[in-house]
GROMACS .gro file of C-alpha atoms in nm:
model
  471
    1MET     CA    1  -0.595  -0.112  -0.459
    2GLN     CA    2  -0.710  -0.201  -0.780
    3THR     CA    3  -0.943  -0.047  -0.956
    4ALA     CA    4  -1.223  -0.120  -1.217
    5TYR     CA    5  -1.110   0.101  -1.487
    6ARG     CA    6  -0.815  -0.120  -1.580
    7PHE     CA    7  -0.821  -0.338  -1.886
    8PRO     CA    8  -0.650  -0.680  -1.924
    9PRO     CA    9  -0.295  -0.665  -2.060
   10ALA     CA   10  -0.287  -0.525  -2.434
   11ILE     CA   11  -0.088  -0.834  -2.538
   12LEU     CA   12  -0.400  -1.043  -2.440
   13LEU     CA   13  -0.646  -0.783  -2.575
   14VAL     CA   14  -0.613  -0.869  -2.952
   15HIS     CA   15  -0.952  -0.757  -3.029
   16PHE     CA   16  -1.198  -0.506  -3.270
   17LEU     CA   17  -1.530  -0.500  -3.181
   18MET     CA   18  -1.784  -0.683  -3.385
   19ALA     CA   19  -1.828  -0.440  -3.629
   20CYS     CA   20  -1.422  -0.480  -3.675
   21LEU     CA   21  -1.463  -0.841  -3.693
   22ALA     CA   22  -1.758  -0.828  -3.954
   23MET     CA   23  -1.579  -0.581  -4.193
   24ALA     CA   24  -1.212  -0.520  -4.292
   25THR     CA   25  -1.010  -0.331  -4.024
   26THR     CA   26  -0.945  -0.040  -4.285
   27ASN     CA   27  -1.329   0.044  -4.249
   28ILE     CA   28  -1.186   0.194  -3.922
   29THR     CA   29  -1.206   0.557  -4.043
   30THR     CA   30  -0.934   0.690  -4.252
   31MET     CA   31  -0.863   0.978  -3.988
   32ASP     CA   32  -0.844   0.742  -3.688
   33ARG     CA   33  -0.611   0.494  -3.896
   34SER     CA   34  -0.388   0.774  -4.003
   35SER     CA   35  -0.373   0.870  -3.623
   36LEU     CA   36  -0.292   0.520  -3.489
   37LEU     CA   37  -0.032   0.482  -3.785
   38SER     CA   38   0.099   0.808  -3.692
   39PHE     CA   39   0.173   0.711  -3.352
   40LYS     CA   40   0.312   0.401  -3.429
   41ALA     CA   41   0.568   0.581  -3.645
   42HIS     CA   42   0.671   0.752  -3.339
   43LEU     CA   43   0.762   0.433  -3.134
   44ASN     CA   44   1.109   0.268  -3.111
   45LEU     CA   45   1.000  -0.075  -3.212
   46GLU     CA   46   1.241  -0.370  -3.231
   47PRO     CA   47   1.160  -0.602  -3.545
   48SER     CA   48   1.050  -0.859  -3.289
   49HIS     CA   49   0.770  -0.656  -3.134
   50ILE     CA   50   0.406  -0.718  -3.141
   51LEU     CA   51   0.310  -0.410  -3.296
   52SER     CA   52   0.598  -0.418  -3.571
   53ASN     CA   53   0.432  -0.634  -3.804
   54ASN     CA   54   0.048  -0.666  -3.634
   55TRP     CA   55  -0.093  -0.342  -3.574
   56SER     CA   56  -0.274  -0.403  -3.935
   57VAL     CA   57  -0.514  -0.615  -3.675
   58TRP     CA   58  -0.534  -0.316  -3.424
   59ILE     CA   59  -0.411  -0.488  -3.113
   60GLY     CA   60  -0.551  -0.315  -2.798
   61VAL     CA   61  -0.817  -0.103  -3.018
   62THR     CA   62  -1.209  -0.089  -2.971
   63CYS     CA   63  -1.449   0.073  -3.239
   64ASP     CA   64  -1.788   0.173  -3.205
   65ILE     CA   65  -2.039  -0.045  -3.422
   66LEU     CA   66  -2.218   0.228  -3.531
   67ASN     CA   67  -1.997   0.455  -3.674
   68GLN     CA   68  -1.674   0.276  -3.687
   69ARG     CA   69  -1.483   0.526  -3.467
   70LEU     CA   70  -1.217   0.446  -3.249
   71THR     CA   71  -1.310   0.439  -2.881
   72ALA     CA   72  -1.045   0.295  -2.679
   73LEU     CA   73  -0.683   0.222  -2.704
   74ASP     CA   74  -0.529  -0.009  -2.466
   75ILE     CA   75  -0.158  -0.062  -2.520
   76SER     CA   76  -0.012  -0.113  -2.149
   77SER     CA   77   0.255  -0.314  -2.073
   78LEU     CA   78   0.385  -0.348  -2.420
   79ASN     CA   79   0.754  -0.242  -2.341
   80LEU     CA   80   0.690   0.081  -2.573
   81SER     CA   81   0.927   0.390  -2.568
   82GLY     CA   82   0.922   0.728  -2.760
   83ASN     CA   83   0.715   1.037  -2.709
   84ILE     CA   84   0.353   1.069  -2.715
   85PRO     CA   85   0.286   1.196  -3.061
   86PRO     CA   86   0.018   1.503  -3.087
   87GLN     CA   87  -0.176   1.287  -3.353
   88LEU     CA   88  -0.338   1.112  -3.062
   89GLY     CA   89  -0.554   1.421  -3.010
   90ASN     CA   90  -0.692   1.369  -3.355
   91LEU     CA   91  -0.937   1.035  -3.214
   92PRO     CA   92  -1.238   1.277  -3.114
   93PHE     CA   93  -1.483   0.973  -3.000
   94LEU     CA   94  -1.187   0.842  -2.807
   95ASP     CA   95  -1.369   0.734  -2.459
   96SER     CA   96  -1.060   0.534  -2.281
   97LEU     CA   97  -0.687   0.595  -2.305
   98ASN     CA   98  -0.441   0.331  -2.156
   99LEU     CA   99  -0.065   0.388  -2.215
  100SER     CA  100   0.075   0.292  -1.856
  101ARG     CA  101   0.364   0.049  -1.796
  102ASN     CA  102   0.569   0.119  -2.073
  103TYR     CA  103   0.864   0.390  -2.131
  104PHE     CA  104   0.729   0.712  -2.289
  105GLN     CA  105   0.892   0.996  -2.199
  106GLY     CA  106   0.865   1.372  -2.260
  107SER     CA  107   0.563   1.582  -2.215
  108LEU     CA  108   0.220   1.506  -2.291
  109PRO     CA  109   0.094   1.713  -2.622
  110ARG     CA  110  -0.133   1.950  -2.570
  111GLU     CA  111  -0.364   1.807  -2.888
  112PHE     CA  112  -0.507   1.588  -2.601
  113ILE     CA  113  -0.745   1.882  -2.506
  114GLN     CA  114  -0.934   1.809  -2.834
  115LEU     CA  115  -1.046   1.461  -2.673
  116GLN     CA  116  -1.370   1.594  -2.543
  117ARG     CA  117  -1.546   1.254  -2.480
  118ILE     CA  118  -1.259   1.107  -2.312
  119ARG     CA  119  -1.366   0.974  -1.987
  120ILE     CA  120  -1.050   0.753  -1.864
  121VAL     CA  121  -0.686   0.857  -1.892
  122ASP     CA  122  -0.408   0.606  -1.756
  123ILE     CA  123  -0.053   0.730  -1.837
  124GLY     CA  124   0.114   0.584  -1.492
  125PHE     CA  125   0.413   0.386  -1.473
  126ASN     CA  126   0.594   0.589  -1.775
  127SER     CA  127   0.871   0.849  -1.781
  128LEU     CA  128   0.710   1.135  -1.876
  129SER     CA  129   0.836   1.436  -1.759
  130GLY     CA  130   0.748   1.849  -1.712
  131GLN     CA  131   0.442   1.996  -1.539
  132ILE     CA  132   0.132   1.820  -1.532
  133PRO     CA  133  -0.080   2.050  -1.800
  134SER     CA  134  -0.327   2.254  -1.674
  135TRP     CA  135  -0.555   2.183  -1.986
  136PHE     CA  136  -0.673   1.848  -1.834
  137GLY     CA  137  -0.903   2.062  -1.677
  138PHE     CA  138  -1.079   2.133  -1.994
  139LEU     CA  139  -1.161   1.783  -2.077
  140PRO     CA  140  -1.562   1.790  -1.986
  141LYS     CA  141  -1.632   1.405  -1.903
  142LEU     CA  142  -1.322   1.288  -1.769
  143GLN     CA  143  -1.359   1.057  -1.479
  144VAL     CA  144  -1.023   0.868  -1.423
  145LEU     CA  145  -0.672   1.037  -1.432
  146ASN     CA  146  -0.372   0.845  -1.348
  147LEU     CA  147  -0.052   0.984  -1.412
  148ARG     CA  148   0.160   0.822  -1.087
  149ASN     CA  149   0.520   0.712  -1.142
  150ASN     CA  150   0.619   0.933  -1.389
  151SER     CA  151   0.881   1.240  -1.329
  152PHE     CA  152   0.629   1.519  -1.335
  153THR     CA  153   0.747   1.842  -1.174
  154GLY     CA  154   0.614   2.176  -1.047
  155PHE     CA  155   0.276   2.215  -0.881
  156ILE     CA  156  -0.043   2.058  -0.885
  157PRO     CA  157  -0.247   2.266  -1.151
  158PRO     CA  158  -0.568   2.432  -0.970
  159LEU     CA  159  -0.754   2.386  -1.276
  160LEU     CA  160  -0.823   2.055  -1.209
  161SER     CA  161  -1.092   2.152  -1.020
  162ASN     CA  162  -1.273   2.229  -1.335
  163ILE     CA  163  -1.324   1.863  -1.403
  164SER     CA  164  -1.646   1.803  -1.203
  165THR     CA  165  -1.692   1.446  -1.347
  166LEU     CA  166  -1.382   1.341  -1.204
  167GLN     CA  167  -1.386   1.023  -0.964
  168GLU     CA  168  -1.039   0.907  -0.918
  169LEU     CA  169  -0.732   1.127  -0.928
  170ASP     CA  170  -0.355   0.946  -0.900
  171LEU     CA  171  -0.095   1.187  -0.926
  172SER     CA  172   0.126   0.954  -0.691
  173PHE     CA  173   0.536   0.883  -0.732
  174ASN     CA  174   0.650   1.242  -0.896
  175PRO     CA  175   0.870   1.486  -0.760
  176LEU     CA  176   0.566   1.720  -0.740
  177GLN     CA  177   0.617   2.023  -0.474
  178GLY     CA  178   0.398   2.323  -0.317
  179LYS     CA  179   0.079   2.276  -0.159
  180ILE     CA  180  -0.222   2.092  -0.209
  181PRO     CA  181  -0.444   2.335  -0.401
  182GLU     CA  182  -0.756   2.415  -0.189
  183GLU     CA  183  -0.967   2.403  -0.522
  184ILE     CA  184  -0.931   2.008  -0.539
  185GLY     CA  185  -1.238   2.046  -0.272
  186ASP     CA  186  -1.464   2.129  -0.572
  187LEU     CA  187  -1.447   1.762  -0.689
  188HIS     CA  188  -1.729   1.674  -0.533
  189ASN     CA  189  -1.760   1.349  -0.733
  190LEU     CA  190  -1.398   1.258  -0.647
  191ARG     CA  191  -1.388   0.932  -0.457
  192THR     CA  192  -1.035   0.839  -0.476
  193LEU     CA  193  -0.720   1.113  -0.428
  194LYS     CA  194  -0.382   0.980  -0.440
  195LEU     CA  195  -0.099   1.228  -0.381
  196GLN     CA  196   0.159   0.964  -0.240
  197TYR     CA  197   0.534   1.015  -0.242
  198ASN     CA  198   0.587   1.358  -0.401
  199ARG     CA  199   0.730   1.639  -0.216
  200LEU     CA  200   0.409   1.829  -0.112
  201SER     CA  201   0.420   2.045   0.212
  202GLY     CA  202   0.165   2.274   0.400
  203MET     CA  203  -0.180   2.140   0.550
  204ILE     CA  204  -0.425   1.916   0.411
  205PRO     CA  205  -0.724   2.160   0.275
  206LEU     CA  206  -1.023   2.131   0.504
  207VAL     CA  207  -1.228   2.144   0.221
  208ILE     CA  208  -1.096   1.809   0.119
  209PHE     CA  209  -1.287   1.662   0.393
  210ASN     CA  210  -1.609   1.790   0.287
  211ILE     CA  211  -1.614   1.597  -0.040
  212SER     CA  212  -1.917   1.365   0.070
  213THR     CA  213  -1.813   1.113  -0.190
  214MET     CA  214  -1.481   1.049  -0.095
  215GLU     CA  215  -1.335   0.712  -0.020
  216ILE     CA  216  -0.944   0.682  -0.020
  217LEU     CA  217  -0.727   0.984   0.059
  218ALA     CA  218  -0.359   0.870   0.012
  219PHE     CA  219  -0.086   1.122   0.098
  220THR     CA  220   0.191   0.901   0.234
  221GLY     CA  221   0.548   1.006   0.202
  222ASN     CA  222   0.554   1.395   0.172
  223SER     CA  223   0.609   1.703   0.429
  224LEU     CA  224   0.247   1.775   0.484
  225SER     CA  225   0.189   1.878   0.850
  226GLY     CA  226  -0.051   2.039   1.087
  227ASN     CA  227  -0.337   1.880   1.268
  228LEU     CA  228  -0.618   1.682   1.187
  229PRO     CA  229  -0.982   1.833   1.181
  230VAL     CA  230  -1.154   1.757   1.521
  231ASP     CA  231  -1.452   1.622   1.312
  232ILE     CA  232  -1.243   1.455   1.068
  233CYS     CA  233  -1.539   1.189   0.951
  234HIS     CA  234  -1.828   1.413   0.959
  235GLY     CA  235  -1.768   1.529   0.560
  236VAL     CA  236  -1.602   1.234   0.455
  237PRO     CA  237  -1.888   0.932   0.560
  238ARG     CA  238  -1.778   0.695   0.335
  239LEU     CA  239  -1.384   0.688   0.381
  240LYS     CA  240  -1.263   0.341   0.381
  241GLY     CA  241  -0.886   0.447   0.322
  242LEU     CA  242  -0.676   0.703   0.515
  243TYR     CA  243  -0.297   0.695   0.422
  244LEU     CA  244  -0.141   0.996   0.607
  245SER     CA  245   0.215   0.819   0.701
  246SER     CA  246   0.550   0.979   0.702
  247ASN     CA  247   0.458   1.310   0.703
  248GLU     CA  248   0.487   1.574   0.963
  249PHE     CA  249   0.127   1.566   1.122
  250ASP     CA  250   0.118   1.662   1.473
  251GLY     CA  251  -0.142   1.704   1.753
  252GLU     CA  252  -0.379   1.439   1.892
  253ILE     CA  253  -0.548   1.182   1.683
  254PRO     CA  254  -0.917   1.281   1.702
  255SER     CA  255  -1.152   1.052   1.886
  256SER     CA  256  -1.404   1.131   1.597
  257LEU     CA  257  -1.220   0.901   1.384
  258SER     CA  258  -1.468   0.645   1.507
  259GLU     CA  259  -1.774   0.786   1.308
  260CYS     CA  260  -1.581   0.667   0.982
  261SER     CA  261  -1.801   0.350   1.008
  262GLN     CA  262  -1.655   0.260   0.679
  263LEU     CA  263  -1.288   0.277   0.733
  264HIS     CA  264  -1.085  -0.026   0.637
  265LEU     CA  265  -0.736   0.112   0.653
  266LEU     CA  266  -0.576   0.362   0.901
  267ASP     CA  267  -0.238   0.457   0.887
  268LEU     CA  268  -0.071   0.740   1.063
  269SER     CA  269   0.232   0.617   1.138
  270TYR     CA  270   0.604   0.800   1.111
  271ASN     CA  271   0.469   1.148   1.214
  272LYS     CA  272   0.472   1.331   1.505
  273PHE     CA  273   0.114   1.244   1.674
  274SER     CA  274   0.113   1.272   2.059
  275GLY     CA  275  -0.136   1.226   2.352
  276SER     CA  276  -0.309   0.886   2.393
  277ILE     CA  277  -0.414   0.622   2.132
  278PRO     CA  278  -0.836   0.717   2.161
  279GLY     CA  279  -1.013   0.419   2.279
  280GLU     CA  280  -1.299   0.541   2.024
  281ILE     CA  281  -1.134   0.360   1.741
  282SER     CA  282  -1.257   0.039   1.865
  283ASN     CA  283  -1.539   0.116   1.732
  284LEU     CA  284  -1.445   0.066   1.401
  285LYS     CA  285  -1.582  -0.256   1.316
  286THR     CA  286  -1.457  -0.276   0.960
  287LEU     CA  287  -1.119  -0.189   1.040
  288GLU     CA  288  -0.829  -0.436   0.892
  289ILE     CA  289  -0.522  -0.219   0.948
  290LEU     CA  290  -0.409   0.021   1.218
  291ARG     CA  291  -0.093   0.155   1.165
  292LEU     CA  292   0.001   0.434   1.445
  293ARG     CA  293   0.369   0.308   1.461
  294SER     CA  294   0.667   0.595   1.537
  295ASN     CA  295   0.488   0.868   1.668
  296TYR     CA  296   0.492   1.053   2.015
  297LEU     CA  297   0.188   0.876   2.164
  298THR     CA  298   0.174   0.817   2.540
  299GLY     CA  299  -0.041   0.613   2.776
  300ALA     CA  300  -0.171   0.288   2.803
  301ILE     CA  301  -0.283   0.063   2.545
  302PRO     CA  302  -0.679   0.080   2.540
  303GLN     CA  303  -0.814  -0.237   2.642
  304GLU     CA  304  -1.077  -0.145   2.380
  305LEU     CA  305  -0.855  -0.206   2.112
  306GLY     CA  306  -0.938  -0.621   2.168
  307ASN     CA  307  -1.253  -0.505   2.021
  308LEU     CA  308  -1.112  -0.480   1.645
  309GLN     CA  309  -1.222  -0.821   1.583
  310ASN     CA  310  -1.164  -0.784   1.195
  311VAL     CA  311  -0.829  -0.616   1.254
  312ALA     CA  312  -0.539  -0.833   1.073
  313ARG     CA  313  -0.277  -0.590   1.093
  314LEU     CA  314  -0.200  -0.397   1.426
  315ALA     CA  315   0.104  -0.178   1.418
  316ILE     CA  316   0.161   0.051   1.712
  317GLY     CA  317   0.521   0.019   1.819
  318GLY     CA  318   0.791   0.302   1.824
  319ASN     CA  319   0.596   0.514   2.090
  320PHE     CA  320   0.636   0.622   2.454
  321LEU     CA  321   0.344   0.369   2.552
  322THR     CA  322   0.340   0.252   2.933
  323GLY     CA  323   0.167   0.004   3.097
  324SER     CA  324   0.091  -0.393   2.969
  325ILE     CA  325  -0.027  -0.548   2.710
  326PRO     CA  326  -0.416  -0.615   2.697
  327ALA     CA  327  -0.422  -1.001   2.674
  328SER     CA  328  -0.744  -0.966   2.458
  329ILE     CA  329  -0.537  -0.824   2.183
  330PHE     CA  330  -0.367  -1.158   2.121
  331ASN     CA  331  -0.699  -1.327   2.083
  332ILE     CA  332  -0.838  -1.131   1.831
  333PRO     CA  333  -0.916  -1.364   1.578
  334SER     CA  334  -0.828  -1.222   1.219
  335LEU     CA  335  -0.497  -1.061   1.387
  336LYS     CA  336  -0.197  -1.198   1.144
  337TYR     CA  337   0.051  -0.913   1.203
  338LEU     CA  338   0.122  -0.758   1.565
  339ASP     CA  339   0.390  -0.478   1.641
  340ILE     CA  340   0.398  -0.345   1.979
  341SER     CA  341   0.777  -0.307   1.984
  342SER     CA  342   1.004  -0.035   2.135
  343CYS     CA  343   0.769   0.114   2.374
  344ASN     CA  344   0.798   0.142   2.725
  345LEU     CA  345   0.587  -0.168   2.806
  346SER     CA  346   0.582  -0.357   3.093
  347GLY     CA  347   0.417  -0.649   3.247
  348THR     CA  348   0.405  -1.028   3.163
  349LEU     CA  349   0.248  -1.192   2.831
  350PRO     CA  350  -0.083  -1.352   2.904
  351THR     CA  351  -0.050  -1.735   2.980
  352ASN     CA  352  -0.356  -1.771   2.747
  353MET     CA  353  -0.175  -1.625   2.485
  354CYS     CA  354  -0.336  -1.753   2.138
  355THR     CA  355  -0.566  -1.974   2.314
  356ASP     CA  356  -0.902  -1.856   2.130
  357GLY     CA  357  -0.795  -1.943   1.777
  358THR     CA  358  -0.570  -1.689   1.686
  359HIS     CA  359  -0.392  -1.664   1.346
  360LEU     CA  360  -0.091  -1.455   1.427
  361GLU     CA  361   0.182  -1.466   1.207
  362VAL     CA  362   0.415  -1.198   1.279
  363VAL     CA  363   0.461  -1.054   1.646
  364TYR     CA  364   0.718  -0.799   1.714
  365LEU     CA  365   0.743  -0.744   2.102
  366HIS     CA  366   1.126  -0.645   2.089
  367LEU     CA  367   1.287  -0.314   2.301
  368ASN     CA  368   1.029  -0.326   2.566
  369GLN     CA  369   1.053  -0.407   2.960
  370LEU     CA  370   0.835  -0.726   2.940
  371TYR     CA  371   0.935  -0.970   3.198
  372GLY     CA  372   0.847  -1.311   3.391
  373GLN     CA  373   0.833  -1.649   3.164
  374LEU     CA  374   0.768  -1.721   2.804
  375PRO     CA  375   0.432  -1.874   2.813
  376THR     CA  376   0.407  -2.243   2.748
  377ARG     CA  377   0.093  -2.197   2.528
  378ILE     CA  378   0.264  -2.009   2.276
  379HIS     CA  379   0.228  -2.337   2.097
  380GLN     CA  380  -0.085  -2.270   2.031
  381CYS     CA  381   0.014  -1.965   1.793
  382SER     CA  382   0.026  -2.245   1.540
  383GLU     CA  383   0.058  -2.001   1.244
  384LEU     CA  384   0.374  -1.818   1.379
  385GLN     CA  385   0.647  -1.717   1.150
  386ILE     CA  386   0.842  -1.450   1.325
  387LEU     CA  387   0.857  -1.377   1.719
  388SER     CA  388   1.086  -1.113   1.792
  389LEU     CA  389   1.106  -1.080   2.181
  390THR     CA  390   1.479  -0.937   2.194
  391ASN     CA  391   1.589  -0.656   2.468
  392ASN     CA  392   1.319  -0.709   2.734
  393SER     CA  393   1.349  -0.889   3.091
  394PHE     CA  394   1.207  -1.261   3.037
  395SER     CA  395   1.351  -1.504   3.251
  396GLY     CA  396   1.324  -1.894   3.323
  397GLN     CA  397   1.361  -2.138   3.053
  398ILE     CA  398   1.251  -2.130   2.662
  399PRO     CA  399   0.950  -2.352   2.685
  400ARG     CA  400   0.967  -2.686   2.505
  401GLU     CA  401   0.633  -2.656   2.353
  402ILE     CA  402   0.819  -2.371   2.138
  403GLY     CA  403   0.889  -2.689   1.912
  404ASN     CA  404   0.559  -2.694   1.817
  405LEU     CA  405   0.609  -2.383   1.604
  406THR     CA  406   0.693  -2.550   1.257
  407LEU     CA  407   0.612  -2.259   1.052
  408LEU     CA  408   0.852  -2.050   1.233
  409THR     CA  409   1.103  -1.888   1.011
  410ALA     CA  410   1.284  -1.621   1.291
  411LEU     CA  411   1.298  -1.665   1.655
  412TYR     CA  412   1.456  -1.400   1.844
  413ILE     CA  413   1.490  -1.386   2.195
  414SER     CA  414   1.841  -1.239   2.257
  415THR     CA  415   1.935  -0.979   2.545
  416ASN     CA  416   1.686  -1.128   2.814
  417GLU     CA  417   1.744  -1.327   3.130
  418LEU     CA  418   1.645  -1.665   3.019
  419THR     CA  419   1.833  -1.972   3.172
  420GLY     CA  420   1.852  -2.327   3.134
  421GLU     CA  421   1.942  -2.544   2.843
  422ILE     CA  422   1.834  -2.493   2.489
  423PRO     CA  423   1.550  -2.757   2.449
  424GLN     CA  424   1.570  -3.045   2.213
  425GLU     CA  425   1.281  -2.965   2.081
  426ILE     CA  426   1.409  -2.689   1.895
  427GLY     CA  427   1.527  -2.924   1.629
  428ASN     CA  428   1.169  -2.972   1.507
  429LEU     CA  429   1.166  -2.622   1.349
  430TYR     CA  430   1.276  -2.728   1.007
  431ASN     CA  431   1.175  -2.385   0.847
  432LEU     CA  432   1.386  -2.188   1.053
  433GLU     CA  433   1.618  -1.951   0.883
  434TYR     CA  434   1.734  -1.700   1.196
  435LEU     CA  435   1.799  -1.778   1.551
  436ASP     CA  436   1.902  -1.556   1.818
  437LEU     CA  437   1.957  -1.655   2.160
  438GLY     CA  438   2.236  -1.453   2.260
  439HIS     CA  439   2.278  -1.256   2.561
  440ASN     CA  440   2.118  -1.475   2.806
  441TYR     CA  441   2.222  -1.733   3.092
  442LEU     CA  442   2.165  -2.035   2.887
  443SER     CA  443   2.384  -2.322   2.959
  444GLY     CA  444   2.441  -2.709   2.861
  445SER     CA  445   2.571  -2.818   2.543
  446MET     CA  446   2.367  -2.784   2.184
  447PRO     CA  447   2.111  -2.990   2.094
  448MET     CA  448   2.201  -3.241   1.822
  449GLY     CA  449   1.889  -3.181   1.633
  450PHE     CA  450   1.974  -2.830   1.608
  451PHE     CA  451   2.235  -2.896   1.337
  452ASN     CA  452   2.000  -3.080   1.104
  453LEU     CA  453   1.830  -2.738   1.026
  454SER     CA  454   1.890  -2.715   0.697
  455LYS     CA  455   1.730  -2.367   0.621
  456LEU     CA  456   1.939  -2.200   0.891
  457ILE     CA  457   2.069  -1.866   0.774
  458LEU     CA  458   2.228  -1.710   1.087
  459VAL     CA  459   2.242  -1.816   1.427
  460THR     CA  460   2.362  -1.607   1.737
  461LEU     CA  461   2.445  -1.778   2.056
  462SER     CA  462   2.702  -1.555   2.178
  463LYS     CA  463   2.736  -1.406   2.540
  464ASN     CA  464   2.567  -1.735   2.710
  465GLN     CA  465   2.712  -2.014   2.915
  466LEU     CA  466   2.665  -2.294   2.677
  467SER     CA  467   2.939  -2.581   2.670
  468GLY     CA  468   3.041  -2.875   2.495
  469ASN     CA  469   3.149  -2.990   2.205
  470LEU     CA  470   3.013  -2.932   1.845
  471PRO     CA  471   3.009  -3.207   1.625
   0.00000   0.00000   0.00000
């Protein structure tokens, strides 16, 4: 998810505004110039580094036309290292600071509290450590705070709730611990809250689900627990992305999720959710990604899921589902990725599989109890790249039509009850890298075309009844 506040890479940003072009760069005020040079002196620069000799033209610097004060500094992605010096706090007109994607270390200087005009602070993807400073709560105009991918420790400071203007907060990929502060619910302008891959525990404060401006909630990869609120969408009508995977949430999936009418992504995978998959999810007409994998969900797959006409990725495997796979799922026109593996599903694959112009690229149906013959119309899944049907009870012959799937890179149909010969047409799968036909009842000799598949990396044919000579 890209954000609108990011600047172009600093290497491409060799600019100074019209005032700086019209006048000598020395006309940036002495105080701002001194702060920049002090900052440069703290950096560990190789002689060949772009800033070693060129900061006389103020790479990444934007200054104000009227008063020649520095308003923006973007030196992201320049392989810079060292500590961030306190002199950067002596830039009172600074509106935007982007030091991301470098190798800065140490803690953030308290002098940053003097940046009372600052709106954007992006220091993500560095090696900064220590606790997240509480003084961020005293920056009255801050709208974007990105500290992701650092080594900040300790707790999320409740004083961040003082920043009433804050719209985006990203503290992901730090070893932060403790609970999410209740006070976060006071950030009434917050649109994006990302706390992924930390060590947070406890429940999500219910007040967070009452921030009406919220669009993205991302808590993946923590140890959060508890139930989701029954009326989860009532207070967050603009929610577009809900990332809750790899936590310890339990209880039933609220059927009221259908009221999040703008939801594009719903990821509840790798938790402890139980009960059935609510059919009401099918009302999410804008949904593009649905992940419910590896929970304790039971019951049948709702027929209504076939109505999710904009879904590109559907992953509901690793549960305790029963019954058959609704035929309508295979004909969702936007579906590219389907994972219903490792369940207790039975029944046959629909004979009209892929007949409605589907764009399926990946199908994982392994570790189920599916049976019957492989559909001859499977060749109509013309964009298929990975097909995994391992560990089922499919019988009959491998359909010759499978040779029309020329984009196929991996075909896994081992541990079934397939009989007959390996079709010659498999030699047409010139993109094939992985082929697993082991543990079946296949007979006859190996097709000669098989030995012309130059991209093959791994082949398994063991536990069959094949015969003949190898060329």
